[in-house]
PDB file of C-alpha atoms in Angstrom:
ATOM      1  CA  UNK A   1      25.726  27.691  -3.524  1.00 63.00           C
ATOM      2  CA  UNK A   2      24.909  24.525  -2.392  1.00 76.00           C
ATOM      3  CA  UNK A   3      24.095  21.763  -4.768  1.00 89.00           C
ATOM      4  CA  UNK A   4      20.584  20.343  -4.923  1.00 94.00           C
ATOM      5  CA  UNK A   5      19.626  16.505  -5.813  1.00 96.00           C
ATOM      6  CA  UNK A   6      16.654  14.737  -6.561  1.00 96.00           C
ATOM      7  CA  UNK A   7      15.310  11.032  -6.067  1.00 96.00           C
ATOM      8  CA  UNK A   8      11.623  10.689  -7.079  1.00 94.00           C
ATOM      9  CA  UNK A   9       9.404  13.466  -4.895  1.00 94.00           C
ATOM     10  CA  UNK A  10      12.694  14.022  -2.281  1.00 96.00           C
ATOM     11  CA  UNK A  11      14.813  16.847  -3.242  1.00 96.00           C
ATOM     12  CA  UNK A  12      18.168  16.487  -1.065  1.00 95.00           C
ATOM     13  CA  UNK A  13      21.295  19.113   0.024  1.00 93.00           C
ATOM     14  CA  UNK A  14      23.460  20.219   2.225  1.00 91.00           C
ATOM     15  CA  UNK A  15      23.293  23.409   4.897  1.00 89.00           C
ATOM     16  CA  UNK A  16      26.318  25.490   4.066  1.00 86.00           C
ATOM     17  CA  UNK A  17      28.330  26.258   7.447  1.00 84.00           C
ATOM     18  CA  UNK A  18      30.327  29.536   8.063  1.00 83.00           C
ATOM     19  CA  UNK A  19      33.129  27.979   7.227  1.00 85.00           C
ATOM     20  CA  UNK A  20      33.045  27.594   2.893  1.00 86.00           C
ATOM     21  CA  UNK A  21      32.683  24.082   1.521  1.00 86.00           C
ATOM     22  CA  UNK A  22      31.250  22.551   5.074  1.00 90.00           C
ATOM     23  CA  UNK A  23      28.071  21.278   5.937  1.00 91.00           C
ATOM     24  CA  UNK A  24      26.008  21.602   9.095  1.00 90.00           C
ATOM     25  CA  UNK A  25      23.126  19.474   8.065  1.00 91.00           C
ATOM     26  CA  UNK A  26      22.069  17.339   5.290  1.00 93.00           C
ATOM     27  CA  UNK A  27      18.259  17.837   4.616  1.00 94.00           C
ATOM     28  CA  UNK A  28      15.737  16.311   2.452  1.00 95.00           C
ATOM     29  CA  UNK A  29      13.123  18.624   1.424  1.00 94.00           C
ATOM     30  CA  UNK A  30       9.700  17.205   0.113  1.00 94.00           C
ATOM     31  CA  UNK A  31       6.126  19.034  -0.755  1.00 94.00           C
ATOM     32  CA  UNK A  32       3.683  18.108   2.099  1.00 91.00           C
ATOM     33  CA  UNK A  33       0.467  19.652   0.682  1.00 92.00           C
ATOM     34  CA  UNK A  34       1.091  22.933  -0.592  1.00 92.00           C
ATOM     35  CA  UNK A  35       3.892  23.768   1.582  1.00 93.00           C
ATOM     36  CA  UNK A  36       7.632  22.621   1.692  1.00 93.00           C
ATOM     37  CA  UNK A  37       8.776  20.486   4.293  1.00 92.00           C
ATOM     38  CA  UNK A  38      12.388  20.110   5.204  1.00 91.00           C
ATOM     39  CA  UNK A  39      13.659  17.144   7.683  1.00 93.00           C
ATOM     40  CA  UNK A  40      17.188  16.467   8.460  1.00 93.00           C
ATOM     41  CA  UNK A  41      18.486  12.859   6.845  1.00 94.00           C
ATOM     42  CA  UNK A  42      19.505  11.478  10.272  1.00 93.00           C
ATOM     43  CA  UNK A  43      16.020  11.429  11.235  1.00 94.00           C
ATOM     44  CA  UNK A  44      14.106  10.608   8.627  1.00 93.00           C
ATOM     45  CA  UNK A  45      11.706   7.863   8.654  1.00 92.00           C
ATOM     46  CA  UNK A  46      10.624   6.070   5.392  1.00 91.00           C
ATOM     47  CA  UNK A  47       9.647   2.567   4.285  1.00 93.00           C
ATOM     48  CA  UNK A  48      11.584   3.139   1.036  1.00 93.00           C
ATOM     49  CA  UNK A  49      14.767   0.928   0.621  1.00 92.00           C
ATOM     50  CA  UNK A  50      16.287   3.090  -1.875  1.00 94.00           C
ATOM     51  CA  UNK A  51      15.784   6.299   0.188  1.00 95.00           C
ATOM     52  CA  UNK A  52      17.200   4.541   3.734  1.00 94.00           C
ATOM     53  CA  UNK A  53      20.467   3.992   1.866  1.00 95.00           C
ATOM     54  CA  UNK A  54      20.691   7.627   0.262  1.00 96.00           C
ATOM     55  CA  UNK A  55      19.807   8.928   3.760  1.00 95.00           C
ATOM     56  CA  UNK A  56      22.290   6.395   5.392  1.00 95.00           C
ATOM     57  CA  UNK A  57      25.182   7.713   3.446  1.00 95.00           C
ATOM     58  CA  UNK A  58      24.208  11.230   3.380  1.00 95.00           C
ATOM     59  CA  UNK A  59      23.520  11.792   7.245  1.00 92.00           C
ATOM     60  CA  UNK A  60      26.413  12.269   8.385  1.00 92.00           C
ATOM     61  CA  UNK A  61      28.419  14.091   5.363  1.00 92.00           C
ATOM     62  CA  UNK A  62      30.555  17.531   6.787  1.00 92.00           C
ATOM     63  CA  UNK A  63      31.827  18.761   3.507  1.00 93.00           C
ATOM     64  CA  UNK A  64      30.110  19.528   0.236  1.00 91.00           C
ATOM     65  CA  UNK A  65      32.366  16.566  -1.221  1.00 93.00           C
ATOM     66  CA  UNK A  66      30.967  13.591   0.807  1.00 94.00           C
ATOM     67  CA  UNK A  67      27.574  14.367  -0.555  1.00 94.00           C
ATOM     68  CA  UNK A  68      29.381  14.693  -4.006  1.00 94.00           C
ATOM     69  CA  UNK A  69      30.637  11.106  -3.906  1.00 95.00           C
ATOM     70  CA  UNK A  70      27.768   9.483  -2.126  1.00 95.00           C
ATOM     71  CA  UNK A  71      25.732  10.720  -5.174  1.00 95.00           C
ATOM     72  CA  UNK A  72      28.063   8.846  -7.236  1.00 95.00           C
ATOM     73  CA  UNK A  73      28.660   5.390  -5.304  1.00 95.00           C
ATOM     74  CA  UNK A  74      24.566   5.817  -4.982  1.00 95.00           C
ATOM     75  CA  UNK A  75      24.868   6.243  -8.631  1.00 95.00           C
ATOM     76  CA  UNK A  76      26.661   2.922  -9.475  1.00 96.00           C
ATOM     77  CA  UNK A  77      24.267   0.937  -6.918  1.00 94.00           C
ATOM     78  CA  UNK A  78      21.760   1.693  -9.851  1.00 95.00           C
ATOM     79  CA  UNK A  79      19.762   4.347  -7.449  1.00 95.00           C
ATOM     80  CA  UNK A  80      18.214   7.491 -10.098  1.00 95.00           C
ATOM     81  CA  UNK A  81      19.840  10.336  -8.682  1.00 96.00           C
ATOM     82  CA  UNK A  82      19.444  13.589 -10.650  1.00 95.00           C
ATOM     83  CA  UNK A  83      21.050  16.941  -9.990  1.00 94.00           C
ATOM     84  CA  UNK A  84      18.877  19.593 -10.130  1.00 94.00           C
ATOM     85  CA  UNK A  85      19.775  23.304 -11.830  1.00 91.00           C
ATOM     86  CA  UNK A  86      16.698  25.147 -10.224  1.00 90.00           C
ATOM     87  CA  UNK A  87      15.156  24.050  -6.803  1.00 88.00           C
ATOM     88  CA  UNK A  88      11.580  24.318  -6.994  1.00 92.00           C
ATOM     89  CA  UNK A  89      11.246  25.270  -3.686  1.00 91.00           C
ATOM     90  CA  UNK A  90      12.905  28.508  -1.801  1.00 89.00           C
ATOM     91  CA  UNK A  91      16.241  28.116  -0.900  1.00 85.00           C
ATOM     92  CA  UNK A  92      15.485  29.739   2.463  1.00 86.00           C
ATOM     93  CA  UNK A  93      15.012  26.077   3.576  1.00 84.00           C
ATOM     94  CA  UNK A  94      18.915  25.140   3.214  1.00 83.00           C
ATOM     95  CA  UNK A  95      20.147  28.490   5.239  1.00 76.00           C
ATOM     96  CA  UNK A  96      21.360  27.071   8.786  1.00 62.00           C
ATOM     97  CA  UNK A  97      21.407  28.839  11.501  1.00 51.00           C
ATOM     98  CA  UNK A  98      25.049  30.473  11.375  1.00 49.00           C
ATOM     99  CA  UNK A  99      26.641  30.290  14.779  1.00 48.00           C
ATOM    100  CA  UNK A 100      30.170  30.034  15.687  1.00 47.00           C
ATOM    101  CA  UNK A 101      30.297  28.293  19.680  1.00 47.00           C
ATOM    102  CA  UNK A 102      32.314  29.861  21.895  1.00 47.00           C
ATOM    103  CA  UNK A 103      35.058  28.072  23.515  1.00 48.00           C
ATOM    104  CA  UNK A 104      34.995  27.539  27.320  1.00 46.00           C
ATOM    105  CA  UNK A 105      38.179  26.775  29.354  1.00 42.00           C
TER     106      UNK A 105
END
C-alpha cells in the first residue's frame, strides 16, 4: 500500500510497480467536478509556486523512499504537507498498468 499525501485540494502518491517498493508514476489526484482526476507530476501545469516545487521533486521519484524524503525536505522548506490515513477517492486511480517489457537482442 502506497502512501497518500495531501497539499491543499491535491492529494499526491506513487503507482506501485511489479517489483515491491518501486514506483512507475507519481500522480497527483484532484476532484474536477464530481469526478476524480488523476495527472502524472511530470506534466502537470499549475500557477502555484508551492505545488511546481512538490511536483519538481516528486516527478521523477522510482522508489517509495524518494517520495518519503521529498515530503520531508518539502517539509522543512515550510510547504504543509499532510499524510493522509484514508484517500477520499478510490484507490483504483494509483493501480498502473503492470507490465514487465520483454527484452529484445
Amino acid at each position: 500500500m502506497v502512501k497518500v499525501y495531501k497539499y491543499g485540494d491535491y492529494y499526491f502518491a506513487g503507482v506501485s510497480h511489479v517489483i515491491p517498493g518501486y514506483l512507475q508514476d507519481v500522480v497527483f489526484v484532484y476532484k474536477q467536478g464530481n469526478n476524480w482526476t488523476s495527472i502524472s507530476a511530470e506534466k502537470l501545469r499549475t500557477n502555484n509556486g508551492s505545488l511546481i516545487q512538490i511536483a519538481e521533486r516528486i516527478k521523477y521519484a522510482t522508489h517509495e523512499d524518494d517520495i518519503e524524503k521529498a515530503v520531508s525536505e518539502l517539509k522543512r522548506m515550510g510547504i504543509k504537507i499532510e499524510e493522509v490515513d484514508k484517500s477520499p477517492f478510490p484507490l483504483k486511480i494509483l493501480e498502473g498498468k503492470k507490465k514487465i517489457q520483454a527484452e529484445f537482442d
